[in-house]
Amino acid sequence: VAAEEPIQAVSTSAGSSVAFETLLFNTEDNITTIRLNRPEKKNAITVTMYGEIVKALELAAKDDSVITVITGSGDYYCSGNDLNNFSQIPEGGKEKMAKNAAELLKGFVAAFIDFPKPIIAVVNGPAVGISVTLLGLCDMVYATEGATFHTPFSQLGQSPEGCSTYTFPRMMGAAKASEMLLFNRKLTATEACARGLVTEVFPDSTFHAEVWTRLKAYAKLPRNSLALSKQLVRHVERERLHAVNAQEVERLEERWLSDECLNAIVTFFQAKAKL
Amino acid sequence: VAAEEPIQAVSTSAGSSVAFETLLFNTEDNITTIRLNRPEKKNAITVTMYGEIVKALELAAKDDSVITVITGSGDYYCSGNDLNNFSQIPEGGKEKMAKNAAELLKGFVAAFIDFPKPIIAVVNGPAVGISVTLLGLCDMVYATEGATFHTPFSQLGQSPEGCSTYTFPRMMGAAKASEMLLFNRKLTATEACARGLVTEVFPDSTFHAEVWTRLKAYAKLPRNSLALSKQLVRHVERERLHAVNAQEVERLEERWLSDECLNAIVTFFQAKAKL
Amino acid sequence: VAAEEPIQAVSTSAGSSVAFETLLFNTEDNITTIRLNRPEKKNAITVTMYGEIVKALELAAKDDSVITVITGSGDYYCSGNDLNNFSQIPEGGKEKMAKNAAELLKGFVAAFIDFPKPIIAVVNGPAVGISVTLLGLCDMVYATEGATFHTPFSQLGQSPEGCSTYTFPRMMGAAKASEMLLFNRKLTATEACARGLVTEVFPDSTFHAEVWTRLKAYAKLPRNSLALSKQLVRHVERERLHAVNAQEVERLEERWLSDECLNAIVTFFQAKAKL
């Protein structure tokens, strides 16, 4: 499923970087940064990007960075799953497509569950769908004031993923989690912070400077202490998170074959074509 | 335990309704509404009402509504368990009464744990006791500004139920949950919202209009997507919730036979008689 | 591990007190108060104090008080583990020291997990390290406005304890918990209250009066109802909390033997020596 091109590593005096098709990946000052890099598509996640993020997490887990950062290029953080992923039906038909997509998603989310170092999301703009739910598996989330958080699953005839059916109610209570996960309420950064989804919100104008000052300070903390502390926090929930991931993906595989979902996606593309 | 009268269904052009003794029950615009209907008694829950709510949830689960709403008639949402339930000692004595009440309560809470569609509480006024704890098992909670949330269990020599010993600490942390569940702190709607018990608070004057505008919009979302998403969220905790319910009910059965509880209830009725 | 001196009980008309070396312990108006009493050392917890707190909790569990209060003497609530605990290497070497400290800590935290009555922390000033994490195992936390909450584990090459790897993410969400537990963010009392770690914050000038008015009212509530309700809330998580405690302590035992930790502690004492 993952991209199969050989990965090219480049070392410079400022750090090292690895060449991906859909990501920028580099390590500097003990920080490995994974930057979603399809700004013209609002960093929507294609099949290739799912695979490359998993590969990037594998590299980050093994390199000698202290913390890992995930962020987006351009104005968007990430617009979620690229719905074009559903437009090419493989030889095995819709069922095969749904099965492949479920496998891909399950492995992708598992890579976040099992990531062994602190990972910090730097949300530089609007976040949609799986890019929102995955924040519940990150260790910290810094957001710019203009960021928004939107999980319109039922609108698209789908169901929640990224372990959000567990992490969101635990973090903000069922009454506020369902408003997002079932009823599509889009949050501002300030609202997301009040609900515990975001650690801190910064003004757009100073976001980059303030966040990177902190990240560089964190990257000087004792490496093993940080990694082992993060693993300790995750250990309590790891088994349950994998079980939740499996359930969510199983449910989505059914959803992707439902009329509700197919109709919603057709409507989405029709609306887009009219623009 | 449930009411045994035959239930009468009436269909009109505006929707269909079923006749209950203590509830108003109707379905319209894909919304089934269960309205507690003893306004002269602040919607206190009698033995008959416990049974009728369970029956109403069974009907709502099977009908073709998309969402279910629970609310109260008049100025109160619900004043909790009707303490008159404890005033008629059956032939088997206090022990039999406590055993019956425990069975009734366990099934009642279980009906909320297992309810398969999104259920939204529309809290139109003060809520007390089990009507507050059950909010932790609802998917969303809309409250009017004047609503209050009060769980005076220890004051009555009792102990918490409705799975609140699990849902409340998870939602608001132990320090704030114990203030309510052990130490009887009554919350305003705004406080309840800050603690995650309530999704959103509306001004009294616009409460009904604003809430129903939203509910009608939600009821147009894909039916299966909503139900399956809700079940996915609940699935993670279902087994644990049933175990918690069983523990809470077992403890309450002992409490109901304790001197602390009997004295508190006698004092309650004496104070009422003096008014 | 616990202090072995015989404990001396004194009864007066105002209540009874027990003599400890590092604590003030007394019972009055149905409230047992455990007051950390090394104000000249900011109530840092020595090996003796760990043992005495466990013994004090055993006494409070069995006496006829309704609630138990834990607080500090002087301006500090508690500055956490006394790092001098690490300065005397026993005959068995560092390994033996780490093993002893791990056993001591595990039993100390277990005493809070298993405490059978409501326990309320009255945080009269800055709290550091284990005195902060243990708040997640208390039933209520009242804080004075000037209190702060700081868990600089990674700064000292260590890892979180007191079940905070479970209670903190559950209470405030992972994004805010990691900011404290991994990245050493010190909170004000108001911030701690917004995150659910603190029940309520009071002005410094009225803190003592307001808090004790409430405590005295709580101590008049039905004794068994309170104890059984607290046990019900704890029961849901007890097994998991003991497992988390064991994991955290095992990890800390490794940490205490690591170069990162030893270097951090040496640096700490060097900085202190320069003052």
PDB file of N, CA, C and O in Angstrom, chain C residues 152-204:
ATOM      1  N   PRO C 152       7.905  18.850  36.994  1.00  0.00           N
ATOM      2  CA  PRO C 152       9.076  18.901  36.091  1.00  0.00           C
ATOM      3  C   PRO C 152       9.824  17.573  36.033  1.00  0.00           C
ATOM      4  O   PRO C 152      11.002  17.504  36.344  1.00  0.00           O
ATOM      5  N   PHE C 153       9.107  16.510  35.598  1.00  0.00           N
ATOM      6  CA  PHE C 153       9.730  15.185  35.602  1.00  0.00           C
ATOM      7  C   PHE C 153      10.853  15.078  34.576  1.00  0.00           C
ATOM      8  O   PHE C 153      11.950  14.651  34.884  1.00  0.00           O
ATOM      9  N   SER C 154      10.574  15.470  33.335  1.00  0.00           N
ATOM     10  CA  SER C 154      11.593  15.262  32.294  1.00  0.00           C
ATOM     11  C   SER C 154      12.803  16.163  32.547  1.00  0.00           C
ATOM     12  O   SER C 154      13.935  15.804  32.219  1.00  0.00           O
ATOM     13  N   GLN C 155      12.569  17.322  33.140  1.00  0.00           N
ATOM     14  CA  GLN C 155      13.675  18.217  33.485  1.00  0.00           C
ATOM     15  C   GLN C 155      14.667  17.534  34.424  1.00  0.00           C
ATOM     16  O   GLN C 155      15.860  17.818  34.393  1.00  0.00           O
ATOM     17  N   LEU C 156      14.160  16.647  35.246  1.00  0.00           N
ATOM     18  CA  LEU C 156      15.020  15.905  36.180  1.00  0.00           C
ATOM     19  C   LEU C 156      15.346  14.505  35.660  1.00  0.00           C
ATOM     20  O   LEU C 156      15.794  13.638  36.417  1.00  0.00           O
ATOM     21  N   GLY C 157      15.100  14.270  34.370  1.00  0.00           N
ATOM     22  CA  GLY C 157      15.434  12.969  33.779  1.00  0.00           C
ATOM     23  C   GLY C 157      14.541  11.845  34.274  1.00  0.00           C
ATOM     24  O   GLY C 157      14.875  10.673  34.117  1.00  0.00           O
ATOM     25  N   GLN C 158      13.401  12.207  34.864  1.00  0.00           N
ATOM     26  CA  GLN C 158      12.532  11.189  35.449  1.00  0.00           C
ATOM     27  C   GLN C 158      11.269  10.965  34.600  1.00  0.00           C
ATOM     28  O   GLN C 158      11.257  11.317  33.412  1.00  0.00           O
ATOM     29  N   SER C 159      10.256  10.366  35.179  1.00  0.00           N
ATOM     30  CA  SER C 159       8.997  10.115  34.463  1.00  0.00           C
ATOM     31  C   SER C 159       7.844  10.241  35.459  1.00  0.00           C
ATOM     32  O   SER C 159       8.052  10.167  36.661  1.00  0.00           O
ATOM     33  N   PRO C 160       6.621  10.432  34.955  1.00  0.00           N
ATOM     34  CA  PRO C 160       5.493  10.753  35.843  1.00  0.00           C
ATOM     35  C   PRO C 160       5.081   9.586  36.742  1.00  0.00           C
ATOM     36  O   PRO C 160       5.225   8.418  36.375  1.00  0.00           O
ATOM     37  N   GLU C 161       4.520   9.921  37.910  1.00  0.00           N
ATOM     38  CA  GLU C 161       4.021   8.910  38.859  1.00  0.00           C
ATOM     39  C   GLU C 161       2.680   9.335  39.450  1.00  0.00           C
ATOM     40  O   GLU C 161       2.043  10.241  38.912  1.00  0.00           O
ATOM     41  N   GLY C 162       2.280   8.667  40.521  1.00  0.00           N
ATOM     42  CA  GLY C 162       1.038   9.029  41.205  1.00  0.00           C
ATOM     43  C   GLY C 162      -0.202   8.724  40.374  1.00  0.00           C
ATOM     44  O   GLY C 162      -1.269   9.285  40.609  1.00  0.00           O
ATOM     45  N   CYS C 163      -0.042   7.840  39.377  1.00  0.00           N
ATOM     46  CA  CYS C 163      -1.126   7.469  38.446  1.00  0.00           C
ATOM     47  C   CYS C 163      -1.481   8.592  37.486  1.00  0.00           C
ATOM     48  O   CYS C 163      -2.497   8.509  36.784  1.00  0.00           O
ATOM     49  N   SER C 164      -0.636   9.631  37.437  1.00  0.00           N
ATOM     50  CA  SER C 164      -0.951  10.770  36.570  1.00  0.00           C
ATOM     51  C   SER C 164      -0.937  10.403  35.092  1.00  0.00           C
ATOM     52  O   SER C 164      -1.600  11.069  34.298  1.00  0.00           O
ATOM     53  N   THR C 165      -0.201   9.356  34.697  1.00  0.00           N
ATOM     54  CA  THR C 165      -0.207   8.981  33.269  1.00  0.00           C
ATOM     55  C   THR C 165      -1.591   8.501  32.854  1.00  0.00           C
ATOM     56  O   THR C 165      -1.912   8.472  31.671  1.00  0.00           O
ATOM     57  N   TYR C 166      -2.407   8.127  33.834  1.00  0.00           N
ATOM     58  CA  TYR C 166      -3.795   7.764  33.552  1.00  0.00           C
ATOM     59  C   TYR C 166      -4.770   8.881  33.944  1.00  0.00           C
ATOM     60  O   TYR C 166      -5.634   9.266  33.163  1.00  0.00           O
ATOM     61  N   THR C 167      -4.631   9.405  35.171  1.00  0.00           N
ATOM     62  CA  THR C 167      -5.651  10.356  35.648  1.00  0.00           C
ATOM     63  C   THR C 167      -5.595  11.700  34.915  1.00  0.00           C
ATOM     64  O   THR C 167      -6.631  12.311  34.668  1.00  0.00           O
ATOM     65  N   PHE C 168      -4.404  12.149  34.541  1.00  0.00           N
ATOM     66  CA  PHE C 168      -4.311  13.476  33.915  1.00  0.00           C
ATOM     67  C   PHE C 168      -4.898  13.490  32.500  1.00  0.00           C
ATOM     68  O   PHE C 168      -5.695  14.380  32.186  1.00  0.00           O
ATOM     69  N   PRO C 169      -4.531  12.567  31.614  1.00  0.00           N
ATOM     70  CA  PRO C 169      -5.173  12.578  30.294  1.00  0.00           C
ATOM     71  C   PRO C 169      -6.680  12.390  30.375  1.00  0.00           C
ATOM     72  O   PRO C 169      -7.425  12.970  29.595  1.00  0.00           O
ATOM     73  N   ARG C 170      -7.152  11.578  31.335  1.00  0.00           N
ATOM     74  CA  ARG C 170      -8.573  11.349  31.481  1.00  0.00           C
ATOM     75  C   ARG C 170      -9.287  12.629  31.909  1.00  0.00           C
ATOM     76  O   ARG C 170     -10.411  12.909  31.502  1.00  0.00           O
ATOM     77  N   MET C 171      -8.626  13.405  32.736  1.00  0.00           N
ATOM     78  CA  MET C 171      -9.214  14.609  33.309  1.00  0.00           C
ATOM     79  C   MET C 171      -9.155  15.791  32.345  1.00  0.00           C
ATOM     80  O   MET C 171     -10.107  16.550  32.232  1.00  0.00           O
ATOM     81  N   MET C 172      -8.059  15.960  31.623  1.00  0.00           N
ATOM     82  CA  MET C 172      -7.876  17.189  30.832  1.00  0.00           C
ATOM     83  C   MET C 172      -7.568  16.935  29.364  1.00  0.00           C
ATOM     84  O   MET C 172      -7.385  17.891  28.609  1.00  0.00           O
ATOM     85  N   GLY C 173      -7.560  15.662  28.945  1.00  0.00           N
ATOM     86  CA  GLY C 173      -7.189  15.356  27.571  1.00  0.00           C
ATOM     87  C   GLY C 173      -5.683  15.249  27.431  1.00  0.00           C
ATOM     88  O   GLY C 173      -4.924  15.876  28.190  1.00  0.00           O
ATOM     89  N   ALA C 174      -5.236  14.465  26.450  1.00  0.00           N
ATOM     90  CA  ALA C 174      -3.811  14.191  26.273  1.00  0.00           C
ATOM     91  C   ALA C 174      -3.009  15.452  25.972  1.00  0.00           C
ATOM     92  O   ALA C 174      -1.881  15.631  26.451  1.00  0.00           O
ATOM     93  N   ALA C 175      -3.591  16.363  25.176  1.00  0.00           N
ATOM     94  CA  ALA C 175      -2.836  17.540  24.718  1.00  0.00           C
ATOM     95  C   ALA C 175      -2.436  18.439  25.888  1.00  0.00           C
ATOM     96  O   ALA C 175      -1.363  19.043  25.884  1.00  0.00           O
ATOM     97  N   LYS C 176      -3.311  18.539  26.878  1.00  0.00           N
ATOM     98  CA  LYS C 176      -3.005  19.390  28.032  1.00  0.00           C
ATOM     99  C   LYS C 176      -2.244  18.605  29.105  1.00  0.00           C
ATOM    100  O   LYS C 176      -1.413  19.173  29.826  1.00  0.00           O
ATOM    101  N   ALA C 177      -2.506  17.301  29.198  1.00  0.00           N
ATOM    102  CA  ALA C 177      -1.784  16.483  30.178  1.00  0.00           C
ATOM    103  C   ALA C 177      -0.300  16.396  29.827  1.00  0.00           C
ATOM    104  O   ALA C 177       0.570  16.519  30.698  1.00  0.00           O
ATOM    105  N   SER C 178       0.002  16.207  28.553  1.00  0.00           N
ATOM    106  CA  SER C 178       1.413  16.069  28.154  1.00  0.00           C
ATOM    107  C   SER C 178       2.178  17.371  28.361  1.00  0.00           C
ATOM    108  O   SER C 178       3.381  17.349  28.632  1.00  0.00           O
ATOM    109  N   GLU C 179       1.483  18.488  28.191  1.00  0.00           N
ATOM    110  CA  GLU C 179       2.152  19.770  28.420  1.00  0.00           C
ATOM    111  C   GLU C 179       2.706  19.819  29.846  1.00  0.00           C
ATOM    112  O   GLU C 179       3.786  20.360  30.088  1.00  0.00           O
ATOM    113  N   MET C 180       1.957  19.257  30.797  1.00  0.00           N
ATOM    114  CA  MET C 180       2.418  19.220  32.178  1.00  0.00           C
ATOM    115  C   MET C 180       3.406  18.081  32.405  1.00  0.00           C
ATOM    116  O   MET C 180       4.480  18.283  32.969  1.00  0.00           O
ATOM    117  N   LEU C 181       3.016  16.875  32.002  1.00  0.00           N
ATOM    118  CA  LEU C 181       3.753  15.668  32.426  1.00  0.00           C
ATOM    119  C   LEU C 181       5.026  15.439  31.625  1.00  0.00           C
ATOM    120  O   LEU C 181       5.985  14.879  32.133  1.00  0.00           O
ATOM    121  N   LEU C 182       5.024  15.863  30.356  1.00  0.00           N
ATOM    122  CA  LEU C 182       6.222  15.680  29.531  1.00  0.00           C
ATOM    123  C   LEU C 182       7.027  16.979  29.446  1.00  0.00           C
ATOM    124  O   LEU C 182       8.259  16.943  29.485  1.00  0.00           O
ATOM    125  N   PHE C 183       6.315  18.126  29.323  1.00  0.00           N
ATOM    126  CA  PHE C 183       7.012  19.357  28.955  1.00  0.00           C
ATOM    127  C   PHE C 183       7.044  20.408  30.059  1.00  0.00           C
ATOM    128  O   PHE C 183       7.321  21.572  29.823  1.00  0.00           O
ATOM    129  N   ASN C 184       6.716  19.975  31.295  1.00  0.00           N
ATOM    130  CA  ASN C 184       7.037  20.752  32.493  1.00  0.00           C
ATOM    131  C   ASN C 184       6.318  22.088  32.632  1.00  0.00           C
ATOM    132  O   ASN C 184       6.799  22.967  33.352  1.00  0.00           O
ATOM    133  N   ARG C 185       5.190  22.258  31.967  1.00  0.00           N
ATOM    134  CA  ARG C 185       4.455  23.512  32.094  1.00  0.00           C
ATOM    135  C   ARG C 185       3.918  23.675  33.518  1.00  0.00           C
ATOM    136  O   ARG C 185       3.224  22.802  34.022  1.00  0.00           O
ATOM    137  N   LYS C 186       4.262  24.808  34.144  1.00  0.00           N
ATOM    138  CA  LYS C 186       3.759  25.117  35.484  1.00  0.00           C
ATOM    139  C   LYS C 186       2.433  25.856  35.362  1.00  0.00           C
ATOM    140  O   LYS C 186       2.341  26.856  34.644  1.00  0.00           O
ATOM    141  N   LEU C 187       1.387  25.380  36.048  1.00  0.00           N
ATOM    142  CA  LEU C 187       0.072  25.994  35.968  1.00  0.00           C
ATOM    143  C   LEU C 187      -0.203  26.925  37.143  1.00  0.00           C
ATOM    144  O   LEU C 187       0.216  26.641  38.266  1.00  0.00           O
ATOM    145  N   THR C 188      -0.964  27.975  36.883  1.00  0.00           N
ATOM    146  CA  THR C 188      -1.537  28.759  37.982  1.00  0.00           C
ATOM    147  C   THR C 188      -2.747  27.993  38.533  1.00  0.00           C
ATOM    148  O   THR C 188      -3.233  27.047  37.905  1.00  0.00           O
ATOM    149  N   ALA C 189      -3.258  28.440  39.670  1.00  0.00           N
ATOM    150  CA  ALA C 189      -4.429  27.787  40.264  1.00  0.00           C
ATOM    151  C   ALA C 189      -5.627  27.897  39.326  1.00  0.00           C
ATOM    152  O   ALA C 189      -6.398  26.942  39.172  1.00  0.00           O
ATOM    153  N   THR C 190      -5.784  29.042  38.690  1.00  0.00           N
ATOM    154  CA  THR C 190      -6.918  29.231  37.783  1.00  0.00           C
ATOM    155  C   THR C 190      -6.813  28.289  36.584  1.00  0.00           C
ATOM    156  O   THR C 190      -7.813  27.696  36.161  1.00  0.00           O
ATOM    157  N   GLU C 191      -5.608  28.139  36.046  1.00  0.00           N
ATOM    158  CA  GLU C 191      -5.421  27.194  34.940  1.00  0.00           C
ATOM    159  C   GLU C 191      -5.710  25.759  35.388  1.00  0.00           C
ATOM    160  O   GLU C 191      -6.340  24.979  34.667  1.00  0.00           O
ATOM    161  N   ALA C 192      -5.216  25.414  36.578  1.00  0.00           N
ATOM    162  CA  ALA C 192      -5.434  24.047  37.076  1.00  0.00           C
ATOM    163  C   ALA C 192      -6.920  23.780  37.265  1.00  0.00           C
ATOM    164  O   ALA C 192      -7.399  22.664  37.049  1.00  0.00           O
ATOM    165  N   CYS C 193      -7.670  24.810  37.657  1.00  0.00           N
ATOM    166  CA  CYS C 193      -9.113  24.669  37.853  1.00  0.00           C
ATOM    167  C   CYS C 193      -9.810  24.470  36.501  1.00  0.00           C
ATOM    168  O   CYS C 193     -10.680  23.622  36.366  1.00  0.00           O
ATOM    169  N   ALA C 194      -9.394  25.225  35.490  1.00  0.00           N
ATOM    170  CA  ALA C 194      -9.986  25.084  34.157  1.00  0.00           C
ATOM    171  C   ALA C 194      -9.725  23.689  33.583  1.00  0.00           C
ATOM    172  O   ALA C 194     -10.507  23.176  32.792  1.00  0.00           O
ATOM    173  N   ARG C 195      -8.621  23.064  33.984  1.00  0.00           N
ATOM    174  CA  ARG C 195      -8.285  21.725  33.481  1.00  0.00           C
ATOM    175  C   ARG C 195      -8.889  20.606  34.326  1.00  0.00           C
ATOM    176  O   ARG C 195      -8.654  19.436  34.063  1.00  0.00           O
ATOM    177  N   GLY C 196      -9.597  20.950  35.390  1.00  0.00           N
ATOM    178  CA  GLY C 196     -10.250  19.911  36.185  1.00  0.00           C
ATOM    179  C   GLY C 196      -9.380  19.310  37.282  1.00  0.00           C
ATOM    180  O   GLY C 196      -9.806  18.401  37.982  1.00  0.00           O
ATOM    181  N   LEU C 197      -8.154  19.821  37.435  1.00  0.00           N
ATOM    182  CA  LEU C 197      -7.277  19.308  38.492  1.00  0.00           C
ATOM    183  C   LEU C 197      -7.706  19.869  39.847  1.00  0.00           C
ATOM    184  O   LEU C 197      -7.496  19.241  40.886  1.00  0.00           O
ATOM    185  N   VAL C 198      -8.292  21.061  39.831  1.00  0.00           N
ATOM    186  CA  VAL C 198      -8.712  21.757  41.042  1.00  0.00           C
ATOM    187  C   VAL C 198     -10.223  21.957  40.985  1.00  0.00           C
ATOM    188  O   VAL C 198     -10.768  22.278  39.931  1.00  0.00           O
ATOM    189  N   THR C 199     -10.899  21.755  42.106  1.00  0.00           N
ATOM    190  CA  THR C 199     -12.353  21.937  42.163  1.00  0.00           C
ATOM    191  C   THR C 199     -12.722  23.413  42.163  1.00  0.00           C
ATOM    192  O   THR C 199     -13.596  23.843  41.421  1.00  0.00           O
ATOM    193  N   GLU C 200     -12.043  24.191  43.012  1.00  0.00           N
ATOM    194  CA  GLU C 200     -12.361  25.624  43.105  1.00  0.00           C
ATOM    195  C   GLU C 200     -11.165  26.383  43.658  1.00  0.00           C
ATOM    196  O   GLU C 200     -10.391  25.864  44.459  1.00  0.00           O
ATOM    197  N   VAL C 201     -11.033  27.633  43.215  1.00  0.00           N
ATOM    198  CA  VAL C 201      -9.939  28.511  43.641  1.00  0.00           C
ATOM    199  C   VAL C 201     -10.524  29.628  44.505  1.00  0.00           C
ATOM    200  O   VAL C 201     -11.592  30.163  44.187  1.00  0.00           O
ATOM    201  N   PHE C 202      -9.831  29.994  45.574  1.00  0.00           N
ATOM    202  CA  PHE C 202     -10.289  31.033  46.497  1.00  0.00           C
ATOM    203  C   PHE C 202      -9.221  32.123  46.605  1.00  0.00           C
ATOM    204  O   PHE C 202      -8.017  31.821  46.499  1.00  0.00           O
ATOM    205  N   PRO C 203      -9.630  33.373  46.880  1.00  0.00           N
ATOM    206  CA  PRO C 203      -8.634  34.429  47.113  1.00  0.00           C
ATOM    207  C   PRO C 203      -7.760  34.053  48.300  1.00  0.00           C
ATOM    208  O   PRO C 203      -8.258  33.452  49.272  1.00  0.00           O
ATOM    209  N   ASP C 204      -6.474  34.397  48.226  1.00  0.00           N
ATOM    210  CA  ASP C 204      -5.548  34.067  49.308  1.00  0.00           C
ATOM    211  C   ASP C 204      -6.071  34.559  50.665  1.00  0.00           C
ATOM    212  O   ASP C 204      -5.959  33.878  51.671  1.00  0.00           O
TER     213      ASP C 204
END
